[in-house]
Short mmCIF file of C-alpha atoms and ligand atoms in Angstrom, two decimals:
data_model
loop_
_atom_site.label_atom_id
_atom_site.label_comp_id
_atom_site.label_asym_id
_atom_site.label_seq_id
_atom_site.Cartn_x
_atom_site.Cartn_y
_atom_site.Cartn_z
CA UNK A 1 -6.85 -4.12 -26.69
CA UNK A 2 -4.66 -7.94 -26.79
CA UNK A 3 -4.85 -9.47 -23.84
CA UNK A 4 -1.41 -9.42 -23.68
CA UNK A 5 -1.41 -5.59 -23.59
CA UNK A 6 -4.05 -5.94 -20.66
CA UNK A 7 -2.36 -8.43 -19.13
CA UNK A 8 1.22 -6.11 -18.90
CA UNK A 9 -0.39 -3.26 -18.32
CA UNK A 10 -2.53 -4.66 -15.02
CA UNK A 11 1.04 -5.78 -13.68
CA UNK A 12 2.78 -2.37 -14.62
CA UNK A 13 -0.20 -0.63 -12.61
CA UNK A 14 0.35 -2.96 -10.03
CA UNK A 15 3.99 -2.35 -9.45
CA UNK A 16 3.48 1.35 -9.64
CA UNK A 17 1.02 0.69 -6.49
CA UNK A 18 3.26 -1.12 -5.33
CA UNK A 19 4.61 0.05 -1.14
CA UNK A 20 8.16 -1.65 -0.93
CA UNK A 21 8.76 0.31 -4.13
CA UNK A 22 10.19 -0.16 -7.21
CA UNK A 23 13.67 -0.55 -6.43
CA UNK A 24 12.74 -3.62 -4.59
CA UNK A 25 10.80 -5.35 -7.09
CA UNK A 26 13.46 -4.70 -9.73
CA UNK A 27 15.98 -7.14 -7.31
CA UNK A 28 13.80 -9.73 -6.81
CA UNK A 29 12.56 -10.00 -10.87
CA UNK A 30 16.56 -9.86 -11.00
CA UNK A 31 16.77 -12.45 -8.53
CA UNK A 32 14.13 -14.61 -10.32
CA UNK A 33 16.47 -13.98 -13.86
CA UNK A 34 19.53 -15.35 -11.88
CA UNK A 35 17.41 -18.43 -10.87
CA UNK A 36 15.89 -18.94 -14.15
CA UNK A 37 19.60 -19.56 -15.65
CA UNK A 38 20.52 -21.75 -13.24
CA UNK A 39 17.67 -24.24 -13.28
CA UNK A 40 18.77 -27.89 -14.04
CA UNK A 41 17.42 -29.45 -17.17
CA UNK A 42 14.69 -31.59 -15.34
CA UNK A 43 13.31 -28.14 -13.41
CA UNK A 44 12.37 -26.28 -16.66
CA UNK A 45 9.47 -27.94 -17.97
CA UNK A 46 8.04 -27.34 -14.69
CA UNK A 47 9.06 -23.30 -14.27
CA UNK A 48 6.54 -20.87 -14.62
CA UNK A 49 7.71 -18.35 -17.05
CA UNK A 50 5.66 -15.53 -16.25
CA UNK A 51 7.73 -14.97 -13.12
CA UNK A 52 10.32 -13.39 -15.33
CA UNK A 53 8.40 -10.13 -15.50
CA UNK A 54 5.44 -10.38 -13.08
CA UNK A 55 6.41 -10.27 -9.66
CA UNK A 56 3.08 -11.10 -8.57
CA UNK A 57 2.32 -14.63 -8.49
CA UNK A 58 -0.99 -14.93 -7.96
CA UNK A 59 -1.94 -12.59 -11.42
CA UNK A 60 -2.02 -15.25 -14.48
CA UNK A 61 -3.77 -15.32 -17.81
CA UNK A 62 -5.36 -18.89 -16.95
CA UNK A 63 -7.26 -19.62 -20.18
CA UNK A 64 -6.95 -18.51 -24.02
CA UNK A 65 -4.35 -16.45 -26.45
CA UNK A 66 -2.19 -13.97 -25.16
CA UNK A 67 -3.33 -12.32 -28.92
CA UNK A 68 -7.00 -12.47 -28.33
CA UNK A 69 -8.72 -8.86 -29.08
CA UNK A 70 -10.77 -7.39 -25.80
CA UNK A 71 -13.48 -5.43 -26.08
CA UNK A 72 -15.63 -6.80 -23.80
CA UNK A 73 -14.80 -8.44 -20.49
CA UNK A 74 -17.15 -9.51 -17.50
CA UNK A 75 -15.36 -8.77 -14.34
CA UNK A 76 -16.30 -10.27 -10.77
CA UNK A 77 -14.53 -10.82 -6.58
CA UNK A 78 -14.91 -14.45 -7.57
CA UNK A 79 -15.34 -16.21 -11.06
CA UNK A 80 -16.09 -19.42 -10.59
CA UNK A 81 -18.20 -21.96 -12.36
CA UNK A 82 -21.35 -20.32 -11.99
CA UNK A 83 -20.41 -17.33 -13.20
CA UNK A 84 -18.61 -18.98 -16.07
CA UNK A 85 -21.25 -20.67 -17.32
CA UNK A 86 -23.39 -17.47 -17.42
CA UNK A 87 -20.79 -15.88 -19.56
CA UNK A 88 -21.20 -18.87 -22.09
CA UNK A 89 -24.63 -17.81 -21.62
CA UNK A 90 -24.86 -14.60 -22.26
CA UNK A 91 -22.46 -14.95 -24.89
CA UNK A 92 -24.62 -17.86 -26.37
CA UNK A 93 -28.04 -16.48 -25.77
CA UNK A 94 -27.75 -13.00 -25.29
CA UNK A 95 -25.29 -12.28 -28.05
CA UNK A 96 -23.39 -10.31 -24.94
CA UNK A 97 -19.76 -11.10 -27.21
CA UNK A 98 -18.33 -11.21 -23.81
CA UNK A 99 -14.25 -11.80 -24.99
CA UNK A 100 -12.65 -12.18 -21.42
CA UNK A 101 -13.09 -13.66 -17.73
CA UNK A 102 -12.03 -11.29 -15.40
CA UNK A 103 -11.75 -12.79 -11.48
CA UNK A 104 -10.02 -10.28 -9.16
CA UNK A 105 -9.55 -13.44 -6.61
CA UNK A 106 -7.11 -16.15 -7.87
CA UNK A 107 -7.57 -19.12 -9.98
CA UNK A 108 -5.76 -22.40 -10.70
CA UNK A 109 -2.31 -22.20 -10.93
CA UNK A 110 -1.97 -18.40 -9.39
CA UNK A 111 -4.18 -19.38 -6.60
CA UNK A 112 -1.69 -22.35 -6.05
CA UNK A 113 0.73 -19.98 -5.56
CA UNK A 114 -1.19 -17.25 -3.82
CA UNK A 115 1.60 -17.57 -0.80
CA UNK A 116 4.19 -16.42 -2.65
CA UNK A 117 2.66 -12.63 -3.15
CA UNK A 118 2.84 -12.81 0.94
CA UNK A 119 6.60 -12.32 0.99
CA UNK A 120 5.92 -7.77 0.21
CA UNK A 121 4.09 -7.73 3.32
CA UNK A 122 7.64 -8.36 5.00
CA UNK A 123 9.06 -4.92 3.46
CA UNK A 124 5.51 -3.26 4.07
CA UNK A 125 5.71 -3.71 7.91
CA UNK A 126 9.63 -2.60 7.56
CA UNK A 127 8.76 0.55 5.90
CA UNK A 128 6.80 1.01 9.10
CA UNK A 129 9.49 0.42 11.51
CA UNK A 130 9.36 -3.02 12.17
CA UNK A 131 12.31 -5.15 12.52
CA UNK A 132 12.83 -7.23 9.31
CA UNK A 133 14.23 -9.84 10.58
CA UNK A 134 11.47 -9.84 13.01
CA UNK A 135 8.74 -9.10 10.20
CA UNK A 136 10.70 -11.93 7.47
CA UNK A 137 10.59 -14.44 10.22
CA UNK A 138 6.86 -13.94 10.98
CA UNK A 139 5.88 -13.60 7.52
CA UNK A 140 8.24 -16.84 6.65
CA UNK A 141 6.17 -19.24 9.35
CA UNK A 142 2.69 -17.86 8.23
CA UNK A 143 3.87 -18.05 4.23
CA UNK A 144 4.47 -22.31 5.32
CA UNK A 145 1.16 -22.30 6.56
CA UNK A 146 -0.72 -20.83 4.12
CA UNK A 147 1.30 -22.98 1.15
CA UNK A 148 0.31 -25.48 3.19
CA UNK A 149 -3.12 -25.02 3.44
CA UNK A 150 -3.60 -24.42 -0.47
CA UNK A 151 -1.99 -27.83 -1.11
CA UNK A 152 -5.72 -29.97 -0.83
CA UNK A 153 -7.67 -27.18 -2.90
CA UNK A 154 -8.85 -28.27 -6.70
CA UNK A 155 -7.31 -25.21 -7.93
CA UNK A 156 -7.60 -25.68 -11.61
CA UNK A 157 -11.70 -25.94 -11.46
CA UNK A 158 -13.31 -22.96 -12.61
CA UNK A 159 -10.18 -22.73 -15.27
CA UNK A 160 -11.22 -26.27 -16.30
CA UNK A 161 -14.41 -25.16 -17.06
CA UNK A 162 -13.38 -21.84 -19.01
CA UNK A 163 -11.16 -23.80 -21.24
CA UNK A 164 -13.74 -26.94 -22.13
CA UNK A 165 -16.14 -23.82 -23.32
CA UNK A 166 -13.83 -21.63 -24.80
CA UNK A 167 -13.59 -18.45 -23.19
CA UNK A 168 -10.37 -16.77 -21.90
CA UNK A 169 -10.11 -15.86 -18.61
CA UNK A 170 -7.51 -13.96 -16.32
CA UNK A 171 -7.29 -13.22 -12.43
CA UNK A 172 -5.58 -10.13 -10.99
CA UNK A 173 -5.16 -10.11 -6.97
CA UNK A 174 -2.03 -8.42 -5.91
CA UNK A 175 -2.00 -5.28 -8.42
CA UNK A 176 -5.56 -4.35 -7.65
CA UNK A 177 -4.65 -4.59 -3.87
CA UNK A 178 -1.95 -2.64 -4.02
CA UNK A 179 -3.60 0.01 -5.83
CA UNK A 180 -6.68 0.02 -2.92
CA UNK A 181 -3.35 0.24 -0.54
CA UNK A 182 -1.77 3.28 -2.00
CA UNK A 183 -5.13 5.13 -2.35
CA UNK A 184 -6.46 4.56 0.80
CA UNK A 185 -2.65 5.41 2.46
CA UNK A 186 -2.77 9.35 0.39
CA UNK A 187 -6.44 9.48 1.09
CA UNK A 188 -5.26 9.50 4.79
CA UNK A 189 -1.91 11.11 4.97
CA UNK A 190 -4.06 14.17 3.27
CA UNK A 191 -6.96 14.19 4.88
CA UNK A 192 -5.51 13.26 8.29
CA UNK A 193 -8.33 11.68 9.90
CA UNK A 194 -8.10 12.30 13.80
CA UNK A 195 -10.36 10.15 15.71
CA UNK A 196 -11.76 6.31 14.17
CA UNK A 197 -15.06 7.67 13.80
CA UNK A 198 -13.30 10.03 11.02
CA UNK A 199 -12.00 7.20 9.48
CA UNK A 200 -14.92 5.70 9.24
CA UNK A 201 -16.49 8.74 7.41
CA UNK A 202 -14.14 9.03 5.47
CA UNK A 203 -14.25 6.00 3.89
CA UNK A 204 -17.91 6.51 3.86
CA UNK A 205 -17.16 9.42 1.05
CA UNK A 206 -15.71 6.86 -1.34
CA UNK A 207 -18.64 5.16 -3.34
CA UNK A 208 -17.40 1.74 -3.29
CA UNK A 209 -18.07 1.96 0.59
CA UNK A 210 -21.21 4.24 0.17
CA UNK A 211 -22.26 1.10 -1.98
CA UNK A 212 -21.60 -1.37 0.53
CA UNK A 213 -23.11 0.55 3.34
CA UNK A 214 -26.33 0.54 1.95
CA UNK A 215 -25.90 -2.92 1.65
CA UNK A 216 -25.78 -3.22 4.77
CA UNK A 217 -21.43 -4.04 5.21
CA UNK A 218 -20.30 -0.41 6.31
CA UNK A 219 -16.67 0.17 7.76
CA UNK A 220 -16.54 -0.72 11.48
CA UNK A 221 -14.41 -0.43 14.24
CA UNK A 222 -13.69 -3.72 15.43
CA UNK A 223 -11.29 -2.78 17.95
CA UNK A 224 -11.23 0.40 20.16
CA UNK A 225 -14.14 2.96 19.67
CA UNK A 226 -15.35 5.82 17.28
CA UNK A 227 -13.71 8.62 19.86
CA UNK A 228 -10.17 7.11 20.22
CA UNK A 229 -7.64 8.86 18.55
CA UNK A 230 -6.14 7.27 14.94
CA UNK A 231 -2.61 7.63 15.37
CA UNK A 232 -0.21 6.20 13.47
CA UNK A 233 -2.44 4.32 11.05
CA UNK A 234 -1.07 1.20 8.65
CA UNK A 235 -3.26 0.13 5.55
CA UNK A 236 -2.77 -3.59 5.82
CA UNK A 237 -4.90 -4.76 2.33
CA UNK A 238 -2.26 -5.74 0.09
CA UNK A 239 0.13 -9.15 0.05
CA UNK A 240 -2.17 -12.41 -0.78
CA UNK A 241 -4.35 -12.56 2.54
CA UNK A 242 -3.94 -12.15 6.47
CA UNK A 243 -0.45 -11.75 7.71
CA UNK A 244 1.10 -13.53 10.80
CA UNK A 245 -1.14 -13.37 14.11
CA UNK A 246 1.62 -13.04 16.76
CA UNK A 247 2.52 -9.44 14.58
CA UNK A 248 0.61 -6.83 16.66
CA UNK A 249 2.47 -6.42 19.09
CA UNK A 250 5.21 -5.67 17.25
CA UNK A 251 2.89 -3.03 15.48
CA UNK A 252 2.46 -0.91 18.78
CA UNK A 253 6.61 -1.57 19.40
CA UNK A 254 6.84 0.41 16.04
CA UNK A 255 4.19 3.19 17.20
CA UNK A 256 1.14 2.48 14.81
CA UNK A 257 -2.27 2.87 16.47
CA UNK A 258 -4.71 1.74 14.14
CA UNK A 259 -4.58 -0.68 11.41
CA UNK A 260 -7.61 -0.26 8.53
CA UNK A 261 -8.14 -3.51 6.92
CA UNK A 262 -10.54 -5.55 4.46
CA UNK A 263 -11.24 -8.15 7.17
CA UNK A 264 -10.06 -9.65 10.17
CA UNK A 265 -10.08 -13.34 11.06
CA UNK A 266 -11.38 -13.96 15.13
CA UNK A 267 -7.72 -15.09 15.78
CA UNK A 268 -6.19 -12.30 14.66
CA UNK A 269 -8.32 -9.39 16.07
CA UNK A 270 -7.95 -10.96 20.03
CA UNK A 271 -4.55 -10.86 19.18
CA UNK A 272 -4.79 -6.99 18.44
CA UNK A 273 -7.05 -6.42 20.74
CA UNK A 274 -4.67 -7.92 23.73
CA UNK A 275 -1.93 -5.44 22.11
CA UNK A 276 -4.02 -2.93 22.85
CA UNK A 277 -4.35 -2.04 18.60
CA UNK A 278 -7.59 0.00 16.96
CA UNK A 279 -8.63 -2.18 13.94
CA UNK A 280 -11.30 -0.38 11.48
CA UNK A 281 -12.47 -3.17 9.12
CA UNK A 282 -13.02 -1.03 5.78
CA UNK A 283 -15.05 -4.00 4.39
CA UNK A 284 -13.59 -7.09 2.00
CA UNK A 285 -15.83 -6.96 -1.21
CA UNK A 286 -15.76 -2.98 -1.10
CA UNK A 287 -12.37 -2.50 -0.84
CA UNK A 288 -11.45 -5.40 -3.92
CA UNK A 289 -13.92 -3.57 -5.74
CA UNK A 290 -12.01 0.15 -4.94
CA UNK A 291 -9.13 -1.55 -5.93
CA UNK A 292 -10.07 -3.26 -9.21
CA UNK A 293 -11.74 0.08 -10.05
CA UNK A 294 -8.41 2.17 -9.80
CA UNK A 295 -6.69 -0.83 -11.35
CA UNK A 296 -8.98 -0.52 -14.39
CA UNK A 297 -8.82 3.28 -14.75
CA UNK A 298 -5.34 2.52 -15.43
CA UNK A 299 -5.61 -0.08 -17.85
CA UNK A 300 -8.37 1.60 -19.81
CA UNK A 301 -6.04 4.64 -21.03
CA UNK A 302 -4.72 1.68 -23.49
CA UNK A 303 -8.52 1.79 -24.65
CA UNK A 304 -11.90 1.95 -23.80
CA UNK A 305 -13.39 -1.48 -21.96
CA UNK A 306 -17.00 -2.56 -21.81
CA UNK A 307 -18.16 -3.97 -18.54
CA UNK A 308 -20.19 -6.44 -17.65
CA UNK A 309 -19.97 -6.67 -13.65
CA UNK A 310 -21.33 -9.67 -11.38
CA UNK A 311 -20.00 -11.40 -8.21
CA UNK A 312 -19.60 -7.71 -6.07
CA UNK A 313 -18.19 -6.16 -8.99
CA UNK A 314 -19.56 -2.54 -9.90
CA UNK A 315 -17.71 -0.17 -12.34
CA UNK A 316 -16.89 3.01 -11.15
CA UNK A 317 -14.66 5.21 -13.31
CA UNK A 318 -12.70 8.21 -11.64
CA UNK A 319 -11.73 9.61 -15.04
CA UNK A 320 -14.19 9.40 -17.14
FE1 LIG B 401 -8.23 -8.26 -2.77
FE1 LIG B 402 -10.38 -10.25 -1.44
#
Protein backbone atom coordinates (compact mmCIF):
# COMPACT_ATOMS: atom_id res chain seq x y z
CA UNK A 1 0.00 0.00 0.00
CA UNK A 2 1.42 4.10 -0.73
CA UNK A 3 1.61 5.79 2.12
CA UNK A 4 -0.58 8.10 0.83
CA UNK A 5 -3.34 5.45 0.63
CA UNK A 6 -2.48 4.68 4.41
CA UNK A 7 -2.26 7.93 5.27
CA UNK A 8 -6.19 8.76 3.80
CA UNK A 9 -7.43 5.85 4.79
CA UNK A 10 -6.25 6.23 8.78
CA UNK A 11 -8.10 9.74 8.58
CA UNK A 12 -11.27 8.29 6.75
CA UNK A 13 -11.37 5.59 9.69
CA UNK A 14 -10.93 8.24 11.97
CA UNK A 15 -13.80 10.40 10.91
CA UNK A 16 -16.05 7.42 10.69
CA UNK A 17 -15.15 7.03 14.62
CA UNK A 18 -15.64 10.10 14.86
CA UNK A 19 -18.73 11.24 18.00
CA UNK A 20 -19.76 14.87 16.83
CA UNK A 21 -20.43 13.08 13.53
CA UNK A 22 -19.92 13.59 10.18
CA UNK A 23 -22.04 16.40 9.46
CA UNK A 24 -19.92 18.38 11.74
CA UNK A 25 -16.64 17.65 10.42
CA UNK A 26 -17.83 18.31 6.87
CA UNK A 27 -18.46 22.32 8.18
CA UNK A 28 -15.46 22.79 9.73
CA UNK A 29 -13.12 21.11 6.60
CA UNK A 30 -15.61 23.66 4.80
CA UNK A 31 -14.75 26.23 7.14
CA UNK A 32 -10.98 25.52 6.78
CA UNK A 33 -11.65 25.75 2.55
CA UNK A 34 -13.23 29.26 3.16
CA UNK A 35 -10.07 30.25 5.19
CA UNK A 36 -7.67 28.75 2.90
CA UNK A 37 -8.98 31.29 0.03
CA UNK A 38 -8.81 34.04 1.98
CA UNK A 39 -5.27 33.86 3.33
CA UNK A 40 -3.09 36.96 2.44
CA UNK A 41 -0.07 36.35 0.29
CA UNK A 42 2.49 36.48 3.25
CA UNK A 43 0.22 33.63 5.32
CA UNK A 44 0.58 30.88 2.64
CA UNK A 45 3.99 29.76 2.79
CA UNK A 46 3.32 29.22 6.31
CA UNK A 47 -0.33 27.19 5.97
CA UNK A 48 -0.39 23.72 6.53
CA UNK A 49 -2.07 22.12 3.66
CA UNK A 50 -3.10 18.99 5.04
CA UNK A 51 -5.84 20.78 6.96
CA UNK A 52 -7.80 20.84 3.75
CA UNK A 53 -8.89 17.25 4.16
CA UNK A 54 -7.73 16.05 7.62
CA UNK A 55 -9.57 17.49 10.29
CA UNK A 56 -7.31 16.11 12.75
CA UNK A 57 -4.36 18.09 13.39
CA UNK A 58 -2.29 16.21 15.28
CA UNK A 59 -2.19 13.07 12.37
CA UNK A 60 0.80 14.09 9.84
CA UNK A 61 3.06 12.13 7.56
CA UNK A 62 6.28 13.78 9.27
CA UNK A 63 9.07 12.19 7.20
CA UNK A 64 9.40 10.64 3.51
CA UNK A 65 7.17 10.34 0.07
CA UNK A 66 3.64 10.37 0.15
CA UNK A 67 4.45 7.51 -2.89
CA UNK A 68 6.61 5.30 -0.81
CA UNK A 69 5.35 1.44 -1.03
CA UNK A 70 4.43 -0.12 2.68
CA UNK A 71 4.79 -3.38 3.43
CA UNK A 72 6.30 -3.28 6.49
CA UNK A 73 5.83 -0.74 9.26
CA UNK A 74 7.01 -0.81 13.03
CA UNK A 75 4.30 0.67 15.08
CA UNK A 76 4.73 2.00 18.82
CA UNK A 77 2.60 4.63 21.90
CA UNK A 78 5.76 6.66 21.43
CA UNK A 79 8.47 6.72 18.59
CA UNK A 80 11.06 8.57 19.57
CA UNK A 81 14.77 8.48 19.04
CA UNK A 82 15.40 5.32 20.57
CA UNK A 83 13.11 3.56 18.86
CA UNK A 84 14.16 5.18 15.63
CA UNK A 85 17.41 4.28 15.73
CA UNK A 86 16.48 0.58 16.30
CA UNK A 87 14.49 0.67 13.16
CA UNK A 88 17.73 1.84 11.26
CA UNK A 89 18.92 -1.07 13.05
CA UNK A 90 16.99 -3.63 12.33
CA UNK A 91 16.67 -2.44 8.97
CA UNK A 92 20.57 -2.24 8.75
CA UNK A 93 21.48 -5.34 10.62
CA UNK A 94 18.66 -7.46 10.68
CA UNK A 95 17.58 -7.01 7.10
CA UNK A 96 13.95 -6.32 8.97
CA UNK A 97 13.06 -3.91 5.45
CA UNK A 98 11.11 -2.02 7.94
CA UNK A 99 9.43 0.83 5.21
CA UNK A 100 7.49 3.08 7.79
CA UNK A 101 7.56 4.75 11.42
CA UNK A 102 4.43 4.39 12.92
CA UNK A 103 3.98 6.62 16.45
CA UNK A 104 0.34 6.62 17.64
CA UNK A 105 1.43 9.78 19.99
CA UNK A 106 2.30 13.00 18.02
CA UNK A 107 5.42 14.22 16.52
CA UNK A 108 6.89 17.54 15.35
CA UNK A 109 4.71 19.66 13.68
CA UNK A 110 1.28 17.62 14.65
CA UNK A 111 2.37 17.53 18.17
CA UNK A 112 2.77 21.41 17.85
CA UNK A 113 -0.57 21.51 17.10
CA UNK A 114 -1.93 18.75 19.27
CA UNK A 115 -4.44 21.61 20.87
CA UNK A 116 -6.22 22.08 18.02
CA UNK A 117 -7.81 18.28 17.93
CA UNK A 118 -9.19 19.56 21.57
CA UNK A 119 -11.86 21.75 20.00
CA UNK A 120 -14.42 17.92 19.25
CA UNK A 121 -14.39 17.46 22.82
CA UNK A 122 -16.69 20.70 22.91
CA UNK A 123 -19.48 18.87 20.66
CA UNK A 124 -18.70 15.48 22.59
CA UNK A 125 -19.81 16.90 26.00
CA UNK A 126 -22.89 18.67 23.96
CA UNK A 127 -24.04 15.46 22.59
CA UNK A 128 -24.26 14.64 26.28
CA UNK A 129 -26.31 17.47 27.37
CA UNK A 130 -24.00 19.94 28.28
CA UNK A 131 -24.41 23.50 27.52
CA UNK A 132 -22.15 24.48 24.55
CA UNK A 133 -21.59 27.56 25.30
CA UNK A 134 -20.72 26.33 28.66
CA UNK A 135 -18.61 23.27 27.20
CA UNK A 136 -16.87 25.87 24.12
CA UNK A 137 -15.95 28.24 26.83
CA UNK A 138 -14.28 25.59 29.06
CA UNK A 139 -12.75 23.82 26.31
CA UNK A 140 -11.58 27.44 24.77
CA UNK A 141 -9.53 28.41 28.25
CA UNK A 142 -7.99 24.84 28.61
CA UNK A 143 -7.21 24.75 24.50
CA UNK A 144 -4.92 28.39 25.54
CA UNK A 145 -3.32 26.49 28.06
CA UNK A 146 -2.38 23.58 26.53
CA UNK A 147 -1.07 25.68 23.15
CA UNK A 148 0.61 27.28 25.60
CA UNK A 149 2.30 24.73 27.23
CA UNK A 150 3.51 22.99 23.85
CA UNK A 151 5.17 26.29 22.85
CA UNK A 152 8.88 25.35 24.83
CA UNK A 153 8.80 21.58 23.56
CA UNK A 154 11.60 20.59 20.70
CA UNK A 155 8.90 19.17 18.72
CA UNK A 156 10.66 18.36 15.54
CA UNK A 157 13.31 15.84 17.41
CA UNK A 158 12.57 12.39 16.84
CA UNK A 159 11.40 13.65 13.09
CA UNK A 160 14.90 15.16 12.86
CA UNK A 161 16.33 12.06 13.43
CA UNK A 162 14.00 9.94 10.98
CA UNK A 163 14.81 12.23 8.18
CA UNK A 164 18.92 12.46 8.69
CA UNK A 165 18.58 8.38 8.39
CA UNK A 166 16.11 8.02 5.93
CA UNK A 167 13.15 6.37 7.05
CA UNK A 168 9.53 7.68 6.74
CA UNK A 169 7.61 8.05 9.54
CA UNK A 170 3.87 9.05 10.38
CA UNK A 171 1.88 9.67 13.75
CA UNK A 172 -1.87 9.02 14.11
CA UNK A 173 -3.50 10.31 17.57
CA UNK A 174 -6.99 11.50 17.10
CA UNK A 175 -8.39 8.69 14.58
CA UNK A 176 -7.13 5.86 16.70
CA UNK A 177 -8.81 7.58 19.76
CA UNK A 178 -11.80 8.00 18.35
CA UNK A 179 -12.06 4.59 17.20
CA UNK A 180 -11.18 3.25 21.13
CA UNK A 181 -14.19 5.93 21.87
CA UNK A 182 -16.83 4.50 19.66
CA UNK A 183 -15.96 0.87 20.62
CA UNK A 184 -15.82 1.18 24.07
CA UNK A 185 -19.33 3.56 23.91
CA UNK A 186 -21.36 0.20 21.80
CA UNK A 187 -19.44 -2.17 23.97
CA UNK A 188 -21.44 -0.45 26.82
CA UNK A 189 -24.70 0.71 25.45
CA UNK A 190 -24.98 -3.29 24.59
CA UNK A 191 -23.77 -4.84 27.26
CA UNK A 192 -25.16 -2.35 29.81
CA UNK A 193 -22.86 -2.73 32.56
CA UNK A 194 -24.77 -2.02 35.95
CA UNK A 195 -22.51 -1.55 38.78
CA UNK A 196 -18.39 -0.20 38.26
CA UNK A 197 -17.21 -3.45 39.21
CA UNK A 198 -19.02 -4.63 35.78
CA UNK A 199 -17.27 -2.17 34.05
CA UNK A 200 -14.33 -3.15 35.17
CA UNK A 201 -14.91 -6.78 33.95
CA UNK A 202 -15.90 -5.90 31.19
CA UNK A 203 -13.13 -4.26 30.02
CA UNK A 204 -11.24 -7.08 31.50
CA UNK A 205 -12.81 -9.32 28.43
CA UNK A 206 -11.06 -7.16 25.85
CA UNK A 207 -7.37 -8.45 25.39
CA UNK A 208 -5.71 -5.22 25.16
CA UNK A 209 -6.78 -4.84 28.94
CA UNK A 210 -6.33 -8.64 29.71
CA UNK A 211 -2.72 -7.70 28.44
CA UNK A 212 -2.22 -4.89 30.61
CA UNK A 213 -3.63 -6.53 33.65
CA UNK A 214 -1.18 -9.04 33.75
CA UNK A 215 1.13 -6.41 33.54
CA UNK A 216 0.21 -5.32 36.33
CA UNK A 217 -2.03 -1.73 34.97
CA UNK A 218 -5.68 -3.23 35.23
CA UNK A 219 -8.82 -0.83 34.97
CA UNK A 220 -9.53 0.82 38.35
CA UNK A 221 -11.99 2.75 39.93
CA UNK A 222 -10.49 5.83 40.95
CA UNK A 223 -13.50 7.42 42.15
CA UNK A 224 -16.55 5.80 43.89
CA UNK A 225 -16.42 1.94 44.49
CA UNK A 226 -16.90 -1.47 42.62
CA UNK A 227 -20.78 -1.67 44.06
CA UNK A 228 -22.00 1.84 43.01
CA UNK A 229 -24.23 1.89 40.31
CA UNK A 230 -22.78 3.09 36.53
CA UNK A 231 -25.35 5.31 35.42
CA UNK A 232 -25.15 7.44 32.79
CA UNK A 233 -21.62 6.64 31.67
CA UNK A 234 -19.42 9.12 29.16
CA UNK A 235 -16.25 7.62 27.35
CA UNK A 236 -13.99 10.61 27.66
CA UNK A 237 -10.66 9.11 25.48
CA UNK A 238 -10.81 11.00 22.42
CA UNK A 239 -9.84 14.97 21.63
CA UNK A 240 -5.82 15.49 22.08
CA UNK A 241 -5.52 14.98 26.02
CA UNK A 242 -7.40 15.96 29.37
CA UNK A 243 -10.24 18.33 29.00
CA UNK A 244 -10.99 21.40 31.27
CA UNK A 245 -10.86 20.63 35.19
CA UNK A 246 -13.69 22.92 36.41
CA UNK A 247 -16.06 20.46 33.80
CA UNK A 248 -17.46 17.89 36.29
CA UNK A 249 -19.72 19.46 37.68
CA UNK A 250 -21.31 20.31 34.81
CA UNK A 251 -21.16 16.46 33.98
CA UNK A 252 -23.54 15.53 37.00
CA UNK A 253 -25.82 18.93 35.86
CA UNK A 254 -26.22 16.85 32.59
CA UNK A 255 -26.97 13.43 34.54
CA UNK A 256 -23.79 11.27 33.72
CA UNK A 257 -22.54 9.13 36.61
CA UNK A 258 -19.45 7.70 35.62
CA UNK A 259 -16.87 8.78 33.27
CA UNK A 260 -14.33 5.74 31.90
CA UNK A 261 -11.14 7.24 30.91
CA UNK A 262 -7.36 6.43 29.84
CA UNK A 263 -6.02 8.46 32.78
CA UNK A 264 -6.69 11.07 35.10
CA UNK A 265 -4.36 13.84 36.18
CA UNK A 266 -4.51 14.44 40.46
CA UNK A 267 -6.17 17.85 39.60
CA UNK A 268 -8.71 16.65 37.74
CA UNK A 269 -9.96 13.54 39.69
CA UNK A 270 -10.42 15.89 43.24
CA UNK A 271 -12.29 17.88 41.03
CA UNK A 272 -14.65 14.83 40.17
CA UNK A 273 -14.46 13.50 43.16
CA UNK A 274 -15.87 16.91 44.98
CA UNK A 275 -18.76 16.60 42.19
CA UNK A 276 -19.52 13.63 43.55
CA UNK A 277 -18.50 11.71 39.78
CA UNK A 278 -17.40 7.70 39.50
CA UNK A 279 -14.18 7.76 37.36
CA UNK A 280 -12.99 4.09 36.12
CA UNK A 281 -9.47 4.66 34.69
CA UNK A 282 -9.52 1.95 31.74
CA UNK A 283 -5.68 2.31 31.55
CA UNK A 284 -3.56 4.84 29.00
CA UNK A 285 -1.18 2.44 27.02
CA UNK A 286 -4.10 -0.27 26.81
CA UNK A 287 -6.61 1.73 25.59
CA UNK A 288 -4.05 3.59 22.62
CA UNK A 289 -3.22 0.20 21.88
CA UNK A 290 -7.32 -0.92 21.53
CA UNK A 291 -7.53 1.94 19.55
CA UNK A 292 -4.62 1.68 17.10
CA UNK A 293 -5.68 -1.99 16.79
CA UNK A 294 -9.30 -1.15 15.47
CA UNK A 295 -7.69 1.70 13.57
CA UNK A 296 -5.46 -0.82 11.76
CA UNK A 297 -8.14 -3.46 11.08
CA UNK A 298 -9.50 -0.77 9.07
CA UNK A 299 -6.66 0.25 7.18
CA UNK A 300 -5.49 -3.27 6.44
CA UNK A 301 -8.67 -4.14 4.14
CA UNK A 302 -6.53 -1.81 1.57
CA UNK A 303 -3.89 -4.73 2.11
CA UNK A 304 -2.22 -6.89 4.28
CA UNK A 305 0.51 -5.03 6.82
CA UNK A 306 3.44 -6.65 8.55
CA UNK A 307 4.04 -5.62 12.11
CA UNK A 308 6.74 -5.03 13.94
CA UNK A 309 5.40 -3.71 17.49
CA UNK A 310 7.59 -1.95 20.33
CA UNK A 311 6.93 0.96 22.77
CA UNK A 312 3.32 -0.81 24.26
CA UNK A 313 2.35 -1.68 20.92
CA UNK A 314 0.93 -5.36 20.40
CA UNK A 315 -1.06 -6.39 17.25
CA UNK A 316 -4.24 -7.76 17.74
CA UNK A 317 -6.43 -8.35 14.70
CA UNK A 318 -10.34 -8.70 15.16
CA UNK A 319 -10.77 -9.89 11.57
CA UNK A 320 -8.40 -11.93 10.72
FE1 LIG B 1 -4.38 8.03 22.52
FE1 LIG C 1 -2.10 8.32 24.77
Amino acid sequence: MKLEKLYKKAIETGIKNDLRGKEEIKKTLAEEKEKHTKLKDDEVEYYDKDKLFNPFSDTRVLNGDLNTDVKKVIVGIDMEVGEILLTYILNKDLEQKIDLIISHHPEGYALAQLYDVMRLQADLLANYGITISVAEQLMQERISEIERRLMPVNHNRAVDVARVLGIPMMCVHTPADNCVTNYLKKTFEKEKPYKLKDVVNLLKGIPEYKKLAKLQVPPKIVSGSENNKCGKIFIDMTGGTEGSKEIFEKYVQSGVSTLVGMHISEEHLKNAKKAKLNVVVAGHISSDVLGLNLMFDEVEKEGKLEFVSVSGFERIRRNK
